[in-house]
Amino acid sequence: MSKGQENDFSNLSKSLADLMVSDVFERNKVVIRKDIPEEQKQKIRRLVQDLQEQVDAFLQVEKKEKK
């Protein structure tokens, strides 16, 4: 997969995830708080970073296996 295709896939995946989360929130009448404590924000950032690293590692393994 070329770098451009990876970026397209990443953007598409993010957009799809955003759409799904928004839909679930809307159906369940979830109100997004604007005043999330800084500690929670940091935990969420770390979680997202960890997930991104796992996805990147998975993609690298897949890329090597295809060669």
PDB file of N, CA and C in Angstrom:
ATOM      1  N   MET A   1       0.845  -1.166   0.000  1.00  0.00           N
ATOM      2  CA  MET A   1       0.000   0.000   0.000  1.00  0.00           C
ATOM      3  C   MET A   1       0.891   1.231   0.000  1.00  0.00           C
ATOM      4  N   SER A   2       0.629   2.156  -0.888  1.00  0.00           N
ATOM      5  CA  SER A   2       1.456   3.356  -0.962  1.00  0.00           C
ATOM      6  C   SER A   2       1.095   4.310   0.179  1.00  0.00           C
ATOM      7  N   LYS A   3       1.996   5.265   0.410  1.00  0.00           N
ATOM      8  CA  LYS A   3       1.788   6.239   1.489  1.00  0.00           C
ATOM      9  C   LYS A   3       0.490   7.005   1.288  1.00  0.00           C
ATOM     10  N   GLY A   4       0.183   7.366   0.048  1.00  0.00           N
ATOM     11  CA  GLY A   4      -1.055   8.083  -0.259  1.00  0.00           C
ATOM     12  C   GLY A   4      -2.277   7.246   0.045  1.00  0.00           C
ATOM     13  N   GLN A   5      -2.204   5.955  -0.295  1.00  0.00           N
ATOM     14  CA  GLN A   5      -3.318   5.060  -0.012  1.00  0.00           C
ATOM     15  C   GLN A   5      -3.498   4.888   1.491  1.00  0.00           C
ATOM     16  N   GLU A   6      -2.399   4.805   2.234  1.00  0.00           N
ATOM     17  CA  GLU A   6      -2.477   4.684   3.688  1.00  0.00           C
ATOM     18  C   GLU A   6      -3.142   5.917   4.285  1.00  0.00           C
ATOM     19  N   ASN A   7      -2.773   7.107   3.793  1.00  0.00           N
ATOM     20  CA  ASN A   7      -3.377   8.339   4.292  1.00  0.00           C
ATOM     21  C   ASN A   7      -4.861   8.383   3.954  1.00  0.00           C
ATOM     22  N   ASP A   8      -5.220   7.975   2.731  1.00  0.00           N
ATOM     23  CA  ASP A   8      -6.620   7.938   2.337  1.00  0.00           C
ATOM     24  C   ASP A   8      -7.398   6.974   3.223  1.00  0.00           C
ATOM     25  N   PHE A   9      -6.816   5.793   3.465  1.00  0.00           N
ATOM     26  CA  PHE A   9      -7.459   4.795   4.310  1.00  0.00           C
ATOM     27  C   PHE A   9      -7.619   5.319   5.729  1.00  0.00           C
ATOM     28  N   SER A  10      -6.582   5.974   6.235  1.00  0.00           N
ATOM     29  CA  SER A  10      -6.622   6.526   7.586  1.00  0.00           C
ATOM     30  C   SER A  10      -7.705   7.596   7.699  1.00  0.00           C
ATOM     31  N   ASN A  11      -7.768   8.488   6.723  1.00  0.00           N
ATOM     32  CA  ASN A  11      -8.786   9.541   6.725  1.00  0.00           C
ATOM     33  C   ASN A  11     -10.185   8.952   6.620  1.00  0.00           C
ATOM     34  N   LEU A  12     -10.348   7.950   5.768  1.00  0.00           N
ATOM     35  CA  LEU A  12     -11.641   7.302   5.613  1.00  0.00           C
ATOM     36  C   LEU A  12     -12.058   6.606   6.901  1.00  0.00           C
ATOM     37  N   SER A  13     -11.119   5.915   7.529  1.00  0.00           N
ATOM     38  CA  SER A  13     -11.402   5.213   8.787  1.00  0.00           C
ATOM     39  C   SER A  13     -11.810   6.200   9.882  1.00  0.00           C
ATOM     40  N   LYS A  14     -11.086   7.306   9.956  1.00  0.00           N
ATOM     41  CA  LYS A  14     -11.400   8.312  10.972  1.00  0.00           C
ATOM     42  C   LYS A  14     -12.776   8.915  10.724  1.00  0.00           C
ATOM     43  N   SER A  15     -13.085   9.226   9.477  1.00  0.00           N
ATOM     44  CA  SER A  15     -14.385   9.795   9.151  1.00  0.00           C
ATOM     45  C   SER A  15     -15.510   8.823   9.472  1.00  0.00           C
ATOM     46  N   LEU A  16     -15.303   7.566   9.147  1.00  0.00           N
ATOM     47  CA  LEU A  16     -16.306   6.543   9.428  1.00  0.00           C
ATOM     48  C   LEU A  16     -16.511   6.388  10.934  1.00  0.00           C
ATOM     49  N   ALA A  17     -15.426   6.364  11.688  1.00  0.00           N
ATOM     50  CA  ALA A  17     -15.527   6.247  13.144  1.00  0.00           C
ATOM     51  C   ALA A  17     -16.254   7.457  13.728  1.00  0.00           C
ATOM     52  N   ASP A  18     -15.927   8.651  13.246  1.00  0.00           N
ATOM     53  CA  ASP A  18     -16.594   9.869  13.723  1.00  0.00           C
ATOM     54  C   ASP A  18     -18.090   9.809  13.454  1.00  0.00           C
ATOM     55  N   LEU A  19     -18.442   9.353  12.263  1.00  0.00           N
ATOM     56  CA  LEU A  19     -19.851   9.241  11.892  1.00  0.00           C
ATOM     57  C   LEU A  19     -20.572   8.246  12.790  1.00  0.00           C
ATOM     58  N   MET A  20     -19.958   7.103  13.022  1.00  0.00           N
ATOM     59  CA  MET A  20     -20.585   6.075  13.860  1.00  0.00           C
ATOM     60  C   MET A  20     -20.764   6.561  15.294  1.00  0.00           C
ATOM     61  N   VAL A  21     -19.734   7.192  15.845  1.00  0.00           N
ATOM     62  CA  VAL A  21     -19.816   7.699  17.220  1.00  0.00           C
ATOM     63  C   VAL A  21     -20.895   8.775  17.312  1.00  0.00           C
ATOM     64  N   SER A  22     -20.925   9.678  16.366  1.00  0.00           N
ATOM     65  CA  SER A  22     -21.946  10.738  16.364  1.00  0.00           C
ATOM     66  C   SER A  22     -23.347  10.148  16.301  1.00  0.00           C
ATOM     67  N   ASP A  23     -23.508   9.129  15.466  1.00  0.00           N
ATOM     68  CA  ASP A  23     -24.808   8.478  15.329  1.00  0.00           C
ATOM     69  C   ASP A  23     -25.242   7.819  16.638  1.00  0.00           C
ATOM     70  N   VAL A  24     -24.327   7.111  17.281  1.00  0.00           N
ATOM     71  CA  VAL A  24     -24.641   6.460  18.563  1.00  0.00           C
ATOM     72  C   VAL A  24     -24.997   7.508  19.610  1.00  0.00           C
ATOM     73  N   PHE A  25     -24.228   8.578  19.677  1.00  0.00           N
ATOM     74  CA  PHE A  25     -24.518   9.642  20.634  1.00  0.00           C
ATOM     75  C   PHE A  25     -25.896  10.244  20.382  1.00  0.00           C
ATOM     76  N   GLU A  26     -26.201  10.506  19.122  1.00  0.00           N
ATOM     77  CA  GLU A  26     -27.479  11.127  18.778  1.00  0.00           C
ATOM     78  C   GLU A  26     -28.649  10.212  19.124  1.00  0.00           C
ATOM     79  N   ARG A  27     -28.534   8.930  18.786  1.00  0.00           N
ATOM     80  CA  ARG A  27     -29.617   7.984  19.072  1.00  0.00           C
ATOM     81  C   ARG A  27     -29.856   7.826  20.566  1.00  0.00           C
ATOM     82  N   ASN A  28     -28.815   7.970  21.363  1.00  0.00           N
ATOM     83  CA  ASN A  28     -28.941   7.793  22.807  1.00  0.00           C
ATOM     84  C   ASN A  28     -29.030   9.111  23.570  1.00  0.00           C
ATOM     85  N   LYS A  29     -29.208  10.185  22.821  1.00  0.00           N
ATOM     86  CA  LYS A  29     -29.359  11.524  23.388  1.00  0.00           C
ATOM     87  C   LYS A  29     -28.229  11.877  24.361  1.00  0.00           C
ATOM     88  N   VAL A  30     -27.015  11.568  23.953  1.00  0.00           N
ATOM     89  CA  VAL A  30     -25.829  11.873  24.754  1.00  0.00           C
ATOM     90  C   VAL A  30     -25.422  13.315  24.476  1.00  0.00           C
ATOM     91  N   VAL A  31     -25.204  14.055  25.557  1.00  0.00           N
ATOM     92  CA  VAL A  31     -24.745  15.434  25.436  1.00  0.00           C
ATOM     93  C   VAL A  31     -23.245  15.443  25.715  1.00  0.00           C
ATOM     94  N   ILE A  32     -22.493  15.993  24.782  1.00  0.00           N
ATOM     95  CA  ILE A  32     -21.040  16.051  24.930  1.00  0.00           C
ATOM     96  C   ILE A  32     -20.689  17.219  25.836  1.00  0.00           C
ATOM     97  N   ARG A  33     -19.962  16.889  26.905  1.00  0.00           N
ATOM     98  CA  ARG A  33     -19.540  17.927  27.842  1.00  0.00           C
ATOM     99  C   ARG A  33     -18.357  18.688  27.263  1.00  0.00           C
ATOM    100  N   LYS A  34     -18.361  19.957  27.475  1.00  0.00           N
ATOM    101  CA  LYS A  34     -17.253  20.792  27.016  1.00  0.00           C
ATOM    102  C   LYS A  34     -16.210  20.975  28.120  1.00  0.00           C
ATOM    103  N   ASP A  35     -16.569  20.604  29.340  1.00  0.00           N
ATOM    104  CA  ASP A  35     -15.701  20.857  30.483  1.00  0.00           C
ATOM    105  C   ASP A  35     -15.051  19.576  31.012  1.00  0.00           C
ATOM    106  N   ILE A  36     -14.429  18.828  30.139  1.00  0.00           N
ATOM    107  CA  ILE A  36     -13.765  17.597  30.543  1.00  0.00           C
ATOM    108  C   ILE A  36     -12.509  17.971  31.335  1.00  0.00           C
ATOM    109  N   PRO A  37     -12.349  17.369  32.504  1.00  0.00           N
ATOM    110  CA  PRO A  37     -11.151  17.678  33.304  1.00  0.00           C
ATOM    111  C   PRO A  37      -9.869  17.325  32.548  1.00  0.00           C
ATOM    112  N   GLU A  38      -8.817  18.073  32.816  1.00  0.00           N
ATOM    113  CA  GLU A  38      -7.541  17.890  32.113  1.00  0.00           C
ATOM    114  C   GLU A  38      -7.004  16.469  32.292  1.00  0.00           C
ATOM    115  N   GLU A  39      -7.195  15.878  33.469  1.00  0.00           N
ATOM    116  CA  GLU A  39      -6.720  14.519  33.721  1.00  0.00           C
ATOM    117  C   GLU A  39      -7.397  13.520  32.770  1.00  0.00           C
ATOM    118  N   GLN A  40      -8.701  13.682  32.566  1.00  0.00           N
ATOM    119  CA  GLN A  40      -9.416  12.803  31.642  1.00  0.00           C
ATOM    120  C   GLN A  40      -8.948  13.027  30.209  1.00  0.00           C
ATOM    121  N   LYS A  41      -8.705  14.267  29.853  1.00  0.00           N
ATOM    122  CA  LYS A  41      -8.218  14.561  28.507  1.00  0.00           C
ATOM    123  C   LYS A  41      -6.892  13.851  28.252  1.00  0.00           C
ATOM    124  N   GLN A  42      -6.006  13.878  29.245  1.00  0.00           N
ATOM    125  CA  GLN A  42      -4.708  13.224  29.106  1.00  0.00           C
ATOM    126  C   GLN A  42      -4.863  11.716  28.955  1.00  0.00           C
ATOM    127  N   LYS A  43      -5.774  11.122  29.723  1.00  0.00           N
ATOM    128  CA  LYS A  43      -6.027   9.684  29.618  1.00  0.00           C
ATOM    129  C   LYS A  43      -6.552   9.325  28.225  1.00  0.00           C
ATOM    130  N   ILE A  44      -7.453  10.139  27.722  1.00  0.00           N
ATOM    131  CA  ILE A  44      -8.004   9.896  26.388  1.00  0.00           C
ATOM    132  C   ILE A  44      -6.918  10.034  25.334  1.00  0.00           C
ATOM    133  N   ARG A  45      -6.083  11.053  25.456  1.00  0.00           N
ATOM    134  CA  ARG A  45      -4.977  11.244  24.501  1.00  0.00           C
ATOM    135  C   ARG A  45      -4.033  10.044  24.500  1.00  0.00           C
ATOM    136  N   ARG A  46      -3.703   9.544  25.713  1.00  0.00           N
ATOM    137  CA  ARG A  46      -2.812   8.382  25.812  1.00  0.00           C
ATOM    138  C   ARG A  46      -3.459   7.150  25.184  1.00  0.00           C
ATOM    139  N   LEU A  47      -4.750   6.973  25.429  1.00  0.00           N
ATOM    140  CA  LEU A  47      -5.467   5.839  24.855  1.00  0.00           C
ATOM    141  C   LEU A  47      -5.449   5.903  23.334  1.00  0.00           C
ATOM    142  N   VAL A  48      -5.750   7.055  22.787  1.00  0.00           N
ATOM    143  CA  VAL A  48      -5.750   7.226  21.329  1.00  0.00           C
ATOM    144  C   VAL A  48      -4.348   7.012  20.773  1.00  0.00           C
ATOM    145  N   GLN A  49      -3.347   7.524  21.448  1.00  0.00           N
ATOM    146  CA  GLN A  49      -1.961   7.345  20.993  1.00  0.00           C
ATOM    147  C   GLN A  49      -1.581   5.868  21.017  1.00  0.00           C
ATOM    148  N   ASP A  50      -1.949   5.152  22.078  1.00  0.00           N
ATOM    149  CA  ASP A  50      -1.658   3.720  22.164  1.00  0.00           C
ATOM    150  C   ASP A  50      -2.347   2.954  21.042  1.00  0.00           C
ATOM    151  N   LEU A  51      -3.604   3.282  20.792  1.00  0.00           N
ATOM    152  CA  LEU A  51      -4.329   2.616  19.712  1.00  0.00           C
ATOM    153  C   LEU A  51      -3.694   2.899  18.357  1.00  0.00           C
ATOM    154  N   GLN A  52      -3.272   4.146  18.147  1.00  0.00           N
ATOM    155  CA  GLN A  52      -2.632   4.506  16.885  1.00  0.00           C
ATOM    156  C   GLN A  52      -1.335   3.734  16.696  1.00  0.00           C
ATOM    157  N   GLU A  53      -0.563   3.586  17.778  1.00  0.00           N
ATOM    158  CA  GLU A  53       0.686   2.837  17.697  1.00  0.00           C
ATOM    159  C   GLU A  53       0.418   1.363  17.370  1.00  0.00           C
ATOM    160  N   GLN A  54      -0.632   0.803  17.957  1.00  0.00           N
ATOM    161  CA  GLN A  54      -0.980  -0.589  17.675  1.00  0.00           C
ATOM    162  C   GLN A  54      -1.412  -0.764  16.217  1.00  0.00           C
ATOM    163  N   VAL A  55      -2.198   0.179  15.712  1.00  0.00           N
ATOM    164  CA  VAL A  55      -2.626   0.118  14.315  1.00  0.00           C
ATOM    165  C   VAL A  55      -1.429   0.251  13.389  1.00  0.00           C
ATOM    166  N   ASP A  56      -0.537   1.182  13.688  1.00  0.00           N
ATOM    167  CA  ASP A  56       0.658   1.370  12.867  1.00  0.00           C
ATOM    168  C   ASP A  56       1.525   0.109  12.857  1.00  0.00           C
ATOM    169  N   ALA A  57       1.690  -0.507  14.034  1.00  0.00           N
ATOM    170  CA  ALA A  57       2.475  -1.740  14.119  1.00  0.00           C
ATOM    171  C   ALA A  57       1.821  -2.849  13.300  1.00  0.00           C
ATOM    172  N   PHE A  58       0.520  -2.950  13.390  1.00  0.00           N
ATOM    173  CA  PHE A  58      -0.214  -3.960  12.617  1.00  0.00           C
ATOM    174  C   PHE A  58      -0.033  -3.734  11.120  1.00  0.00           C
ATOM    175  N   LEU A  59      -0.150  -2.483  10.699  1.00  0.00           N
ATOM    176  CA  LEU A  59       0.011  -2.168   9.276  1.00  0.00           C
ATOM    177  C   LEU A  59       1.417  -2.479   8.800  1.00  0.00           C
ATOM    178  N   GLN A  60       2.413  -2.241   9.629  1.00  0.00           N
ATOM    179  CA  GLN A  60       3.800  -2.552   9.262  1.00  0.00           C
ATOM    180  C   GLN A  60       3.988  -4.047   9.089  1.00  0.00           C
ATOM    181  N   VAL A  61       3.398  -4.837   9.992  1.00  0.00           N
ATOM    182  CA  VAL A  61       3.503  -6.282   9.891  1.00  0.00           C
ATOM    183  C   VAL A  61       2.822  -6.768   8.604  1.00  0.00           C
ATOM    184  N   GLU A  62       1.655  -6.238   8.320  1.00  0.00           N
ATOM    185  CA  GLU A  62       0.920  -6.606   7.109  1.00  0.00           C
ATOM    186  C   GLU A  62       1.725  -6.239   5.865  1.00  0.00           C
ATOM    187  N   LYS A  63       2.342  -5.075   5.908  1.00  0.00           N
ATOM    188  CA  LYS A  63       3.132  -4.595   4.773  1.00  0.00           C
ATOM    189  C   LYS A  63       4.326  -5.504   4.524  1.00  0.00           C
ATOM    190  N   LYS A  64       4.993  -5.943   5.603  1.00  0.00           N
ATOM    191  CA  LYS A  64       6.155  -6.821   5.477  1.00  0.00           C
ATOM    192  C   LYS A  64       5.741  -8.205   4.976  1.00  0.00           C
ATOM    193  N   GLU A  65       4.589  -8.686   5.407  1.00  0.00           N
ATOM    194  CA  GLU A  65       4.126 -10.019   4.991  1.00  0.00           C
ATOM    195  C   GLU A  65       3.777 -10.050   3.507  1.00  0.00           C
ATOM    196  N   LYS A  66       3.345  -8.920   2.954  1.00  0.00           N
ATOM    197  CA  LYS A  66       2.965  -8.871   1.545  1.00  0.00           C
ATOM    198  C   LYS A  66       4.168  -8.821   0.632  1.00  0.00           C
ATOM    199  N   LYS A  67       5.329  -8.466   1.154  1.00  0.00           N
ATOM    200  CA  LYS A  67       6.532  -8.341   0.324  1.00  0.00           C
ATOM    201  C   LYS A  67       7.123  -9.680   0.010  1.00  0.00           C
TER     202      LYS A  67
END
